[in-house]
CSV table of C-alpha atoms in Angstrom, one decimal:
chain,number,residue,atom,x,y,z
C,1,MET,CA,-13.6,-4.5,-9.1
C,2,ARG,CA,-15.5,-1.3,-9.3
C,3,LEU,CA,-15.2,1.1,-6.4
C,4,SER,CA,-17.3,4.2,-5.9
C,5,GLU,CA,-15.6,7.6,-5.4
C,6,ASP,CA,-16.9,7.6,-1.8
C,7,LYS,CA,-15.5,4.1,-1.1
C,8,ILE,CA,-12.1,5.2,-2.6
C,9,LYS,CA,-12.0,8.3,-0.4
C,10,GLU,CA,-12.9,6.1,2.7
C,11,LEU,CA,-10.1,3.7,1.9
C,12,ILE,CA,-7.6,6.6,1.5
C,13,ASP,CA,-8.7,8.0,4.8
C,14,GLU,CA,-7.9,4.6,6.5
C,15,ALA,CA,-4.4,4.7,4.9
C,16,ILE,CA,-3.9,8.3,6.0
C,17,LYS,CA,-4.8,7.3,9.6
C,18,ALA,CA,-2.3,4.4,9.5
C,19,ARG,CA,0.3,6.9,8.3
C,20,GLU,CA,0.1,8.7,11.7
C,21,ASN,CA,1.9,5.8,13.3
C,22,ALA,CA,4.9,5.9,11.0
C,23,TYR,CA,8.3,6.0,12.7
C,24,THR,CA,10.4,8.3,10.5
C,25,PRO,CA,13.1,10.0,12.6
C,26,TYR,CA,15.6,10.1,9.7
C,27,SER,CA,13.7,10.8,6.5
C,28,HIS,CA,10.5,12.4,8.1
C,29,PHE,CA,8.7,10.9,5.1
C,30,LYS,CA,5.6,9.1,6.5
C,31,VAL,CA,3.8,6.5,4.5
C,32,GLY,CA,0.5,4.8,5.3
C,33,ALA,CA,-1.0,1.7,3.7
C,34,LEU,CA,-4.2,-0.3,3.8
C,35,VAL,CA,-4.6,-3.8,2.4
C,36,VAL,CA,-8.0,-5.3,2.0
C,37,ASP,CA,-7.7,-9.1,1.7
C,38,GLU,CA,-9.8,-11.7,-0.1
C,39,LYS,CA,-12.1,-11.9,2.9
C,40,GLY,CA,-12.7,-8.2,3.1
C,41,HIS,CA,-10.5,-7.8,6.2
C,42,HIS,CA,-8.5,-4.5,6.5
C,43,HIS,CA,-4.8,-4.6,7.4
C,44,LEU,CA,-2.9,-1.4,8.1
C,45,GLY,CA,0.8,-0.5,7.9
C,46,CYS,CA,3.2,2.4,8.1
C,47,ASN,CA,6.9,2.7,7.4
C,48,VAL,CA,9.3,2.0,10.3
C,49,GLU,CA,12.8,3.4,9.9
C,50,ASN,CA,16.0,2.2,11.5
C,51,GLY,CA,19.4,3.9,12.0
C,52,SER,CA,20.7,1.0,9.9
C,53,TYR,CA,18.8,2.1,6.8
C,54,GLY,CA,18.7,-1.3,5.2
C,55,LEU,CA,16.5,-2.5,8.1
C,56,THR,CA,13.8,0.0,7.4
C,57,ASN,CA,10.4,-1.4,6.4
C,58,CYS,CA,8.1,0.5,4.0
C,59,GLY,CA,4.4,1.1,4.9
C,60,GLU,CA,3.0,-1.1,2.1
C,61,ARG,CA,5.2,-4.1,3.1
C,62,THR,CA,4.2,-3.6,6.8
C,63,ALA,CA,0.5,-3.7,5.8
C,64,ILE,CA,1.1,-6.8,3.6
C,65,PHE,CA,3.1,-8.6,6.3
C,66,ASN,CA,0.4,-7.7,8.9
C,67,GLY,CA,-2.2,-9.2,6.6
C,68,VAL,CA,-0.2,-12.4,6.0
C,69,SER,CA,0.4,-12.8,9.7
C,70,ASN,CA,-3.4,-12.7,10.1
C,71,GLY,CA,-4.1,-15.3,7.4
C,72,MET,CA,-4.3,-13.3,4.2
C,73,LYS,CA,-3.6,-15.1,1.0
C,74,ASN,CA,-4.4,-12.5,-1.6
C,75,ILE,CA,-4.7,-8.7,-1.8
C,76,ASP,CA,-8.0,-7.4,-3.3
C,77,ILE,CA,-7.1,-3.7,-2.7
C,78,ILE,CA,-4.0,-1.9,-1.6
C,79,VAL,CA,-3.9,1.8,-0.8
C,80,ILE,CA,-0.7,3.7,-0.4
C,81,VAL,CA,-0.5,7.3,0.8
C,82,ALA,CA,2.2,9.9,1.5
C,83,ASP,CA,2.6,13.6,1.6
C,84,THR,CA,3.6,14.0,-2.1
C,85,THR,CA,2.6,16.4,-4.8
C,86,GLY,CA,0.9,13.7,-6.8
C,87,PRO,CA,0.0,10.1,-5.9
C,88,VAL,CA,2.9,8.4,-4.2
C,89,SER,CA,4.8,5.7,-6.0
C,90,PRO,CA,6.0,2.5,-4.2
C,91,CYS,CA,9.6,1.4,-4.3
C,92,GLY,CA,10.7,-1.5,-6.4
C,93,ALA,CA,10.9,-3.9,-3.4
C,94,CYS,CA,7.3,-3.0,-2.4
C,95,ARG,CA,6.1,-3.5,-6.0
C,96,GLN,CA,7.6,-7.0,-6.0
C,97,VAL,CA,6.0,-7.9,-2.6
C,98,ILE,CA,2.7,-6.6,-3.8
C,99,LYS,CA,3.0,-8.8,-6.8
C,100,GLU,CA,3.6,-11.9,-4.6
C,101,PHE,CA,0.2,-11.5,-3.0
C,102,SER,CA,-1.8,-9.9,-5.9
C,103,ASN,CA,-4.0,-11.5,-8.5
C,104,ASP,CA,-5.4,-10.4,-11.9
C,105,ASN,CA,-8.1,-8.3,-10.1
C,106,THR,CA,-6.0,-6.6,-7.4
C,107,VAL,CA,-6.8,-2.9,-7.3
C,108,ILE,CA,-3.8,-0.6,-6.5
C,109,ILE,CA,-4.6,2.9,-5.3
C,110,LEU,CA,-1.7,5.4,-5.1
C,111,ALA,CA,-2.7,8.6,-3.3
C,112,ASN,CA,-1.5,11.7,-1.4
C,113,LEU,CA,-2.8,13.6,1.6
C,114,LYS,CA,-5.0,15.8,-0.7
C,115,LYS,CA,-6.7,12.6,-1.8
C,116,ASP,CA,-5.4,12.9,-5.4
C,117,TYR,CA,-5.2,9.3,-6.5
C,118,LYS,CA,-4.4,7.0,-9.4
C,119,ILE,CA,-5.8,3.5,-9.8
C,120,MET,CA,-3.4,0.9,-11.3
C,121,SER,CA,-3.3,-2.7,-12.2
C,122,MET,CA,-0.4,-4.9,-11.1
C,123,GLU,CA,0.8,-5.1,-14.7
C,124,GLU,CA,0.9,-1.3,-14.9
C,125,LEU,CA,2.7,-1.1,-11.6
C,126,LEU,CA,5.3,-3.8,-12.3
C,127,PRO,CA,5.5,-4.9,-15.9
C,128,TYR,CA,7.5,-8.1,-16.3
C,129,GLY,CA,7.4,-8.7,-12.5
C,130,PHE,CA,8.8,-11.9,-11.1
C,131,GLN,CA,6.5,-14.6,-9.9
C,132,LEU,CA,6.8,-18.4,-9.4
């Protein structure tokens, strides 16, 4: 999938907007995510922390679970954004969940608040990932 520079910036803006809803009283590290599904529908997510840290949910997984709960089967595009020096990198658990709903054409955009970004394939993000 070929995306114009303007379209990429527009998608990053949506993820930045989703980030505003993050609940991060412990880490203060807000993450926003946008998933565009196979039908072109947009699903937003942010990270939600919990005092029991293992119950915390990352922004990208929140966006994916939001999409699945609304009928999504596949991710066409996922955008992840945080206040980092360079493009943010998702944790291992998120990489595996992204893989579960990705396909050979899924576009992964990692970005920061300055709109610096990197586009990756699933294979680049998670080589040797597990999938049934």
